[in-house]
Amino acid sequence: MTEDSGMQQHDRDEAFMGAALGQAEKALEAGEFPVGCVIAAHPEIVASGGRRASSGPAANEIDHAEITALKRLYESRYPGSRRELTMYVTMEPCLMCYGAALIAGIGRIVYAYEDVMGGGTACRLEVLAPLYKNAEIRIIPHVLREQSLALFCRFFSDPQNTYLQGTLLAEYTLCQK
C-alpha cells in the first residue's frame, strides 16, 4: 500500500467512523449506552445501528449496535462480498459481536475506543475452532478515539445512566477525562 493510498484509507476510516459516532450520539440522546456501528462498502454505508435496550431496570445484552447493524445487513440482502466490508464501531466489539462479525465474514473491524472490560478483538483465533480460526479479519483500533471517549464520558458522568456504572469500564473512562 502506498503512502497516498494509506492516507485515503485513513480518511475513509475517519469518515465512516464519523457516521458510527452519529449513531452513538443518537443512542446517547435516547438514554442508551453510546455505541454506534456502520458497515461500509466503499463508498457507501450498507447497514447501521445503535445500542438499544441498555437503559431501565432490565438491560438487554443482545441488542448491541454491531448485532443491530449485522441484522440490517442480512435484511438488505447485500449482494457483494462480505470480505470487502468494514465494520466501524465506536467501542471495541465484545466477544459476542466479534464472533458474529467473524461468522458473517466481515473483512475489517475499525473501532474507536477500547473496551478494557469486555473487548474481544484480542482473542487468539488460532486456538479456537475452525469456524473462527480460519476467519480472515483485520482490526484497526483507535480511529477517532477522543470523540468516542467524549461520548462515553458524557454517559458515565450522568447519574441518570445506570448501565455499567461502577464497573472497570466506567472507572477507566472517567479517569481519562
PDB file of C-alpha atoms in Angstrom:
ATOM      1  CA  MET A   1       0.000   0.000   0.000  1.00  0.00           C
ATOM      2  CA  THR A   2       1.420   3.389  -0.946  1.00  0.00           C
ATOM      3  CA  GLU A   3       1.524   6.288   1.483  1.00  0.00           C
ATOM      4  CA  ASP A   4      -1.120   8.073  -0.605  1.00  0.00           C
ATOM      5  CA  SER A   5      -3.497   5.096  -0.634  1.00  0.00           C
ATOM      6  CA  GLY A   6      -2.848   4.680   3.109  1.00  0.00           C
ATOM      7  CA  MET A   7      -3.937   8.276   3.668  1.00  0.00           C
ATOM      8  CA  GLN A   8      -7.031   7.738   1.519  1.00  0.00           C
ATOM      9  CA  GLN A   9      -7.935   4.668   3.593  1.00  0.00           C
ATOM     10  CA  HIS A  10      -7.355   6.628   6.814  1.00  0.00           C
ATOM     11  CA  ASP A  11      -9.601   9.439   5.550  1.00  0.00           C
ATOM     12  CA  ARG A  12     -12.318   6.914   4.610  1.00  0.00           C
ATOM     13  CA  ASP A  13     -11.976   5.250   8.005  1.00  0.00           C
ATOM     14  CA  GLU A  14     -12.434   8.595   9.749  1.00  0.00           C
ATOM     15  CA  ALA A  15     -15.446   9.500   7.601  1.00  0.00           C
ATOM     16  CA  PHE A  16     -17.213   6.194   8.253  1.00  0.00           C
ATOM     17  CA  MET A  17     -16.309   6.325  11.945  1.00  0.00           C
ATOM     18  CA  GLY A  18     -17.901   9.771  11.986  1.00  0.00           C
ATOM     19  CA  ALA A  19     -21.119   8.109  10.814  1.00  0.00           C
ATOM     20  CA  ALA A  20     -20.787   5.490  13.579  1.00  0.00           C
ATOM     21  CA  LEU A  21     -20.321   8.322  16.072  1.00  0.00           C
ATOM     22  CA  GLY A  22     -23.573   9.799  14.745  1.00  0.00           C
ATOM     23  CA  GLN A  23     -25.318   6.505  15.561  1.00  0.00           C
ATOM     24  CA  ALA A  24     -23.733   6.572  19.035  1.00  0.00           C
ATOM     25  CA  GLU A  25     -24.908  10.142  19.581  1.00  0.00           C
ATOM     26  CA  LYS A  26     -28.476   9.090  18.707  1.00  0.00           C
ATOM     27  CA  ALA A  27     -28.220   6.227  21.195  1.00  0.00           C
ATOM     28  CA  LEU A  28     -26.945   8.591  23.899  1.00  0.00           C
ATOM     29  CA  GLU A  29     -29.762  11.061  23.218  1.00  0.00           C
ATOM     30  CA  ALA A  30     -32.214   8.172  23.680  1.00  0.00           C
ATOM     31  CA  GLY A  31     -30.650   7.353  27.067  1.00  0.00           C
ATOM     32  CA  GLU A  32     -28.783   4.324  25.737  1.00  0.00           C
ATOM     33  CA  PHE A  33     -25.147   3.301  26.010  1.00  0.00           C
ATOM     34  CA  PRO A  34     -23.396   5.344  23.283  1.00  0.00           C
ATOM     35  CA  VAL A  35     -22.242   2.653  20.886  1.00  0.00           C
ATOM     36  CA  GLY A  36     -22.822   3.138  17.185  1.00  0.00           C
ATOM     37  CA  CYS A  37     -21.927   0.937  14.254  1.00  0.00           C
ATOM     38  CA  VAL A  38     -21.895   1.262  10.490  1.00  0.00           C
ATOM     39  CA  ILE A  39     -20.960  -1.397   7.978  1.00  0.00           C
ATOM     40  CA  ALA A  40     -19.492   0.067   4.829  1.00  0.00           C
ATOM     41  CA  ALA A  41     -18.534  -0.988   1.337  1.00  0.00           C
ATOM     42  CA  HIS A  42     -16.603   1.965  -0.032  1.00  0.00           C
ATOM     43  CA  PRO A  43     -18.041   4.419  -0.920  1.00  0.00           C
ATOM     44  CA  GLU A  44     -21.311   3.741   0.896  1.00  0.00           C
ATOM     45  CA  ILE A  45     -22.798   2.618   4.181  1.00  0.00           C
ATOM     46  CA  VAL A  46     -24.754  -0.601   3.680  1.00  0.00           C
ATOM     47  CA  ALA A  47     -26.058  -1.055   7.248  1.00  0.00           C
ATOM     48  CA  SER A  48     -26.020   0.764  10.576  1.00  0.00           C
ATOM     49  CA  GLY A  49     -27.251   0.513  14.118  1.00  0.00           C
ATOM     50  CA  GLY A  50     -27.006   1.929  17.599  1.00  0.00           C
ATOM     51  CA  ARG A  51     -27.116   0.314  21.029  1.00  0.00           C
ATOM     52  CA  ARG A  52     -30.636  -0.398  22.230  1.00  0.00           C
ATOM     53  CA  ALA A  53     -32.217  -1.691  25.422  1.00  0.00           C
ATOM     54  CA  SER A  54     -29.359  -0.761  27.745  1.00  0.00           C
ATOM     55  CA  SER A  55     -31.466   1.527  29.924  1.00  0.00           C
ATOM     56  CA  GLY A  56     -34.056   0.662  32.509  1.00  0.00           C
ATOM     57  CA  PRO A  57     -34.119  -1.961  35.235  1.00  0.00           C
ATOM     58  CA  ALA A  58     -33.575  -4.969  32.934  1.00  0.00           C
ATOM     59  CA  ALA A  59     -30.825  -4.145  30.447  1.00  0.00           C
ATOM     60  CA  ASN A  60     -30.763  -6.441  27.443  1.00  0.00           C
ATOM     61  CA  GLU A  61     -27.325  -7.766  26.488  1.00  0.00           C
ATOM     62  CA  ILE A  62     -28.281  -8.795  22.970  1.00  0.00           C
ATOM     63  CA  ASP A  63     -29.184  -5.530  21.220  1.00  0.00           C
ATOM     64  CA  HIS A  64     -25.640  -4.286  20.694  1.00  0.00           C
ATOM     65  CA  ALA A  65     -25.002  -1.843  17.874  1.00  0.00           C
ATOM     66  CA  GLU A  66     -22.988  -4.403  15.914  1.00  0.00           C
ATOM     67  CA  ILE A  67     -25.736  -7.038  16.122  1.00  0.00           C
ATOM     68  CA  THR A  68     -28.348  -4.493  15.009  1.00  0.00           C
ATOM     69  CA  ALA A  69     -26.159  -3.467  12.054  1.00  0.00           C
ATOM     70  CA  LEU A  70     -25.485  -7.106  11.087  1.00  0.00           C
ATOM     71  CA  LYS A  71     -29.233  -7.856  11.172  1.00  0.00           C
ATOM     72  CA  ARG A  72     -29.829  -4.902   8.859  1.00  0.00           C
ATOM     73  CA  LEU A  73     -27.037  -6.113   6.569  1.00  0.00           C
ATOM     74  CA  TYR A  74     -28.745  -9.509   6.264  1.00  0.00           C
ATOM     75  CA  GLU A  75     -32.149  -7.890   5.737  1.00  0.00           C
ATOM     76  CA  SER A  76     -30.726  -5.764   2.916  1.00  0.00           C
ATOM     77  CA  ARG A  77     -29.556  -8.880   1.084  1.00  0.00           C
ATOM     78  CA  TYR A  78     -26.275  -7.149   0.328  1.00  0.00           C
ATOM     79  CA  PRO A  79     -25.078  -8.708  -2.944  1.00  0.00           C
ATOM     80  CA  GLY A  80     -21.336  -8.090  -2.620  1.00  0.00           C
ATOM     81  CA  SER A  81     -18.568  -9.985  -0.882  1.00  0.00           C
ATOM     82  CA  ARG A  82     -18.675  -9.572   2.892  1.00  0.00           C
ATOM     83  CA  ARG A  83     -14.867  -9.828   2.918  1.00  0.00           C
ATOM     84  CA  GLU A  84     -14.861  -6.368   1.349  1.00  0.00           C
ATOM     85  CA  LEU A  85     -16.981  -4.898   4.140  1.00  0.00           C
ATOM     86  CA  THR A  86     -15.661  -2.904   7.071  1.00  0.00           C
ATOM     87  CA  MET A  87     -17.479  -2.655  10.384  1.00  0.00           C
ATOM     88  CA  TYR A  88     -16.923   0.693  12.133  1.00  0.00           C
ATOM     89  CA  VAL A  89     -17.756   0.713  15.830  1.00  0.00           C
ATOM     90  CA  THR A  90     -17.383   3.426  18.457  1.00  0.00           C
ATOM     91  CA  MET A  91     -16.286   0.852  21.040  1.00  0.00           C
ATOM     92  CA  GLU A  92     -14.234  -2.290  20.616  1.00  0.00           C
ATOM     93  CA  PRO A  93     -16.614  -5.197  19.978  1.00  0.00           C
ATOM     94  CA  CYS A  94     -17.297  -7.644  22.799  1.00  0.00           C
ATOM     95  CA  LEU A  95     -16.801 -11.369  22.239  1.00  0.00           C
ATOM     96  CA  MET A  96     -20.405 -11.836  21.072  1.00  0.00           C
ATOM     97  CA  CYS A  97     -20.162  -9.093  18.469  1.00  0.00           C
ATOM     98  CA  TYR A  98     -16.649 -10.043  17.396  1.00  0.00           C
ATOM     99  CA  GLY A  99     -17.767 -13.656  16.923  1.00  0.00           C
ATOM    100  CA  ALA A 100     -20.811 -12.528  14.929  1.00  0.00           C
ATOM    101  CA  ALA A 101     -18.604 -10.381  12.661  1.00  0.00           C
ATOM    102  CA  LEU A 102     -16.242 -13.320  12.125  1.00  0.00           C
ATOM    103  CA  ILE A 103     -19.101 -15.684  11.244  1.00  0.00           C
ATOM    104  CA  ALA A 104     -20.601 -13.038   8.932  1.00  0.00           C
ATOM    105  CA  GLY A 105     -17.304 -12.866   7.043  1.00  0.00           C
ATOM    106  CA  ILE A 106     -16.639  -9.167   7.667  1.00  0.00           C
ATOM    107  CA  GLY A 107     -13.133  -8.331   6.382  1.00  0.00           C
ATOM    108  CA  ARG A 108     -12.178  -5.469   8.691  1.00  0.00           C
ATOM    109  CA  ILE A 109     -13.221  -4.030  12.020  1.00  0.00           C
ATOM    110  CA  VAL A 110     -12.291  -0.455  12.824  1.00  0.00           C
ATOM    111  CA  TYR A 111     -13.062   0.730  16.328  1.00  0.00           C
ATOM    112  CA  ALA A 112     -12.651   4.000  18.202  1.00  0.00           C
ATOM    113  CA  TYR A 113     -12.480   3.310  21.936  1.00  0.00           C
ATOM    114  CA  GLU A 114     -11.007   0.240  23.610  1.00  0.00           C
ATOM    115  CA  ASP A 115     -13.252  -1.809  25.870  1.00  0.00           C
ATOM    116  CA  VAL A 116     -10.940  -2.589  28.784  1.00  0.00           C
ATOM    117  CA  MET A 117     -13.635  -4.639  30.472  1.00  0.00           C
ATOM    118  CA  GLY A 118     -15.142  -6.723  27.684  1.00  0.00           C
ATOM    119  CA  GLY A 119     -13.330  -6.143  24.394  1.00  0.00           C
ATOM    120  CA  GLY A 120     -12.995  -9.266  22.307  1.00  0.00           C
ATOM    121  CA  THR A 121     -10.660  -8.369  19.458  1.00  0.00           C
ATOM    122  CA  ALA A 122      -7.510  -9.563  21.251  1.00  0.00           C
ATOM    123  CA  CYS A 123      -8.927 -13.074  21.303  1.00  0.00           C
ATOM    124  CA  ARG A 124      -6.408 -15.528  19.848  1.00  0.00           C
ATOM    125  CA  LEU A 125      -8.299 -17.016  16.927  1.00  0.00           C
ATOM    126  CA  GLU A 126      -5.682 -19.719  16.292  1.00  0.00           C
ATOM    127  CA  VAL A 127      -6.695 -21.557  19.477  1.00  0.00           C
ATOM    128  CA  LEU A 128     -10.391 -21.638  18.599  1.00  0.00           C
ATOM    129  CA  ALA A 129     -12.476 -23.990  16.486  1.00  0.00           C
ATOM    130  CA  PRO A 130     -12.082 -23.811  12.668  1.00  0.00           C
ATOM    131  CA  LEU A 131     -15.110 -21.564  12.140  1.00  0.00           C
ATOM    132  CA  TYR A 132     -13.213 -18.802  13.948  1.00  0.00           C
ATOM    133  CA  LYS A 133      -9.623 -19.947  13.452  1.00  0.00           C
ATOM    134  CA  ASN A 134      -9.932 -19.736   9.672  1.00  0.00           C
ATOM    135  CA  ALA A 135     -11.514 -16.280   9.661  1.00  0.00           C
ATOM    136  CA  GLU A 136      -9.532 -13.576   7.945  1.00  0.00           C
ATOM    137  CA  ILE A 137     -10.081 -10.220   9.564  1.00  0.00           C
ATOM    138  CA  ARG A 138      -8.085  -7.051  10.106  1.00  0.00           C
ATOM    139  CA  ILE A 139      -8.528  -4.994  13.271  1.00  0.00           C
ATOM    140  CA  ILE A 140      -7.753  -1.263  13.272  1.00  0.00           C
ATOM    141  CA  PRO A 141      -8.058   0.392  16.713  1.00  0.00           C
ATOM    142  CA  HIS A 142      -8.385   3.977  17.927  1.00  0.00           C
ATOM    143  CA  VAL A 143      -9.830   5.770  14.893  1.00  0.00           C
ATOM    144  CA  LEU A 144     -11.438   8.952  16.299  1.00  0.00           C
ATOM    145  CA  ARG A 145     -10.840   7.616  19.806  1.00  0.00           C
ATOM    146  CA  GLU A 146     -11.084  11.026  21.518  1.00  0.00           C
ATOM    147  CA  GLN A 147     -14.504  11.767  20.016  1.00  0.00           C
ATOM    148  CA  SER A 148     -15.802   8.389  21.154  1.00  0.00           C
ATOM    149  CA  LEU A 149     -14.240   8.785  24.601  1.00  0.00           C
ATOM    150  CA  ALA A 150     -16.086  12.100  24.962  1.00  0.00           C
ATOM    151  CA  LEU A 151     -19.437  10.329  24.406  1.00  0.00           C
ATOM    152  CA  PHE A 152     -18.633   7.650  26.976  1.00  0.00           C
ATOM    153  CA  CYS A 153     -17.525  10.313  29.478  1.00  0.00           C
ATOM    154  CA  ARG A 154     -20.847  12.107  28.987  1.00  0.00           C
ATOM    155  CA  PHE A 155     -22.694   8.848  29.524  1.00  0.00           C
ATOM    156  CA  PHE A 156     -20.833   7.794  32.671  1.00  0.00           C
ATOM    157  CA  SER A 157     -20.911  11.331  34.122  1.00  0.00           C
ATOM    158  CA  ASP A 158     -24.707  11.433  34.029  1.00  0.00           C
ATOM    159  CA  PRO A 159     -26.183   9.870  37.205  1.00  0.00           C
ATOM    160  CA  GLN A 160     -29.377   9.099  35.245  1.00  0.00           C
ATOM    161  CA  ASN A 161     -27.442   6.477  33.295  1.00  0.00           C
ATOM    162  CA  THR A 162     -27.064   3.426  35.489  1.00  0.00           C
ATOM    163  CA  TYR A 163     -25.880   0.935  32.879  1.00  0.00           C
ATOM    164  CA  LEU A 164     -22.345  -0.269  33.714  1.00  0.00           C
ATOM    165  CA  GLN A 165     -21.936   2.409  36.394  1.00  0.00           C
ATOM    166  CA  GLY A 166     -19.250   1.479  38.931  1.00  0.00           C
ATOM    167  CA  THR A 167     -17.579  -1.022  36.602  1.00  0.00           C
ATOM    168  CA  LEU A 168     -13.976  -1.167  35.449  1.00  0.00           C
ATOM    169  CA  LEU A 169     -15.056   0.386  32.138  1.00  0.00           C
ATOM    170  CA  ALA A 170     -16.748   3.343  33.841  1.00  0.00           C
ATOM    171  CA  GLU A 171     -13.785   3.963  36.148  1.00  0.00           C
ATOM    172  CA  TYR A 172     -11.253   3.664  33.306  1.00  0.00           C
ATOM    173  CA  THR A 173     -13.300   6.012  31.102  1.00  0.00           C
ATOM    174  CA  LEU A 174     -13.809   8.685  33.761  1.00  0.00           C
ATOM    175  CA  CYS A 175     -10.150   8.737  34.762  1.00  0.00           C
ATOM    176  CA  GLN A 176      -9.261   9.624  31.153  1.00  0.00           C
ATOM    177  CA  LYS A 177     -11.056  12.992  31.316  1.00  0.00           C
TER     178      LYS A 177
END
